[in-house]
Amino acid sequence: AVERADGLIVVTEWKAYRSLNFRALRTAMKSPVVFDGRNLYEPAIMSEQGITYFGIGRNQSVVPVQGAIYEERHAQLQRH
């Protein structure tokens, strides 16, 4: 669904969107840009994956999330 897309806009919290394959997403998209209206993803992780990321309503100068903190947040999202 994102093949050659100029961007992806996420406006749902459905589980299917919480664990995207970011490498495949970046490769498939014409321009790997994600607008995240639900703040499902961590900005530092998106940056590491080569995806331009905008968390709507989120301060863009976020301190990068490190290993254990990311894993804890990811586990919390999976439970909901």
XYZ file of C-alpha atoms in Angstrom:
80
model
C 0.000 0.000 0.000
C 3.002 2.333 0.355
C 4.747 1.364 -2.886
C 6.171 4.577 -4.407
C 4.193 6.698 -1.901
C 5.400 10.206 -1.135
C 4.507 9.778 2.533
C 2.554 7.810 5.108
C 0.032 9.330 7.514
C -0.798 7.197 10.563
C -4.048 8.130 12.327
C -4.905 4.856 14.060
C -3.557 2.894 17.026
C -4.402 -0.521 15.553
C -1.893 -3.235 16.458
C -1.105 -3.872 12.795
C 0.500 -0.418 12.616
C 2.485 -0.650 15.849
C 5.119 -3.065 14.564
C 5.874 -2.000 11.014
C 8.896 -3.297 9.138
C 10.643 0.058 8.841
C 13.346 -1.204 6.482
C 10.718 -2.505 4.028
C 8.713 0.695 4.459
C 11.723 2.872 3.635
C 12.603 0.761 0.598
C 9.061 0.729 -0.809
C 8.327 4.429 -0.447
C 9.332 7.045 -2.997
C 9.974 9.451 -0.114
C 10.275 7.795 3.310
C 8.298 10.371 5.310
C 5.910 9.413 8.129
C 3.395 11.715 9.811
C 2.372 9.950 13.021
C -0.896 11.319 14.385
C -0.959 8.792 17.248
C 2.729 9.009 18.271
C 3.174 5.259 17.934
C 6.826 5.440 16.970
C 9.928 6.785 18.646
C 11.624 9.598 16.700
C 15.137 8.247 17.345
C 14.216 4.803 15.978
C 12.660 6.314 12.860
C 15.766 8.420 12.298
C 18.002 5.354 12.680
C 15.902 3.638 10.000
C 16.380 6.527 7.560
C 12.775 7.721 7.765
C 11.845 11.382 8.076
C 9.415 11.404 10.996
C 6.895 13.911 12.287
C 5.081 13.028 15.516
C 2.029 15.278 15.446
C 1.834 17.294 18.675
C 5.197 15.978 19.803
C 8.187 18.204 20.480
C 10.602 17.563 17.615
C 13.653 18.106 19.825
C 13.131 14.833 21.673
C 16.126 13.253 23.390
C 16.957 10.007 21.547
C 15.493 6.936 23.221
C 17.997 4.288 24.241
C 17.694 0.480 24.202
C 15.893 -0.518 27.427
C 13.583 2.503 27.398
C 12.575 1.791 23.797
C 11.987 -1.902 24.552
C 9.794 -1.022 27.544
C 7.711 1.454 25.502
C 7.408 -1.033 22.632
C 6.194 -3.741 25.059
C 3.599 -1.340 26.500
C 2.243 -0.580 23.032
C 1.970 -4.285 22.211
C -0.211 -4.919 25.276
C -2.823 -2.317 24.279
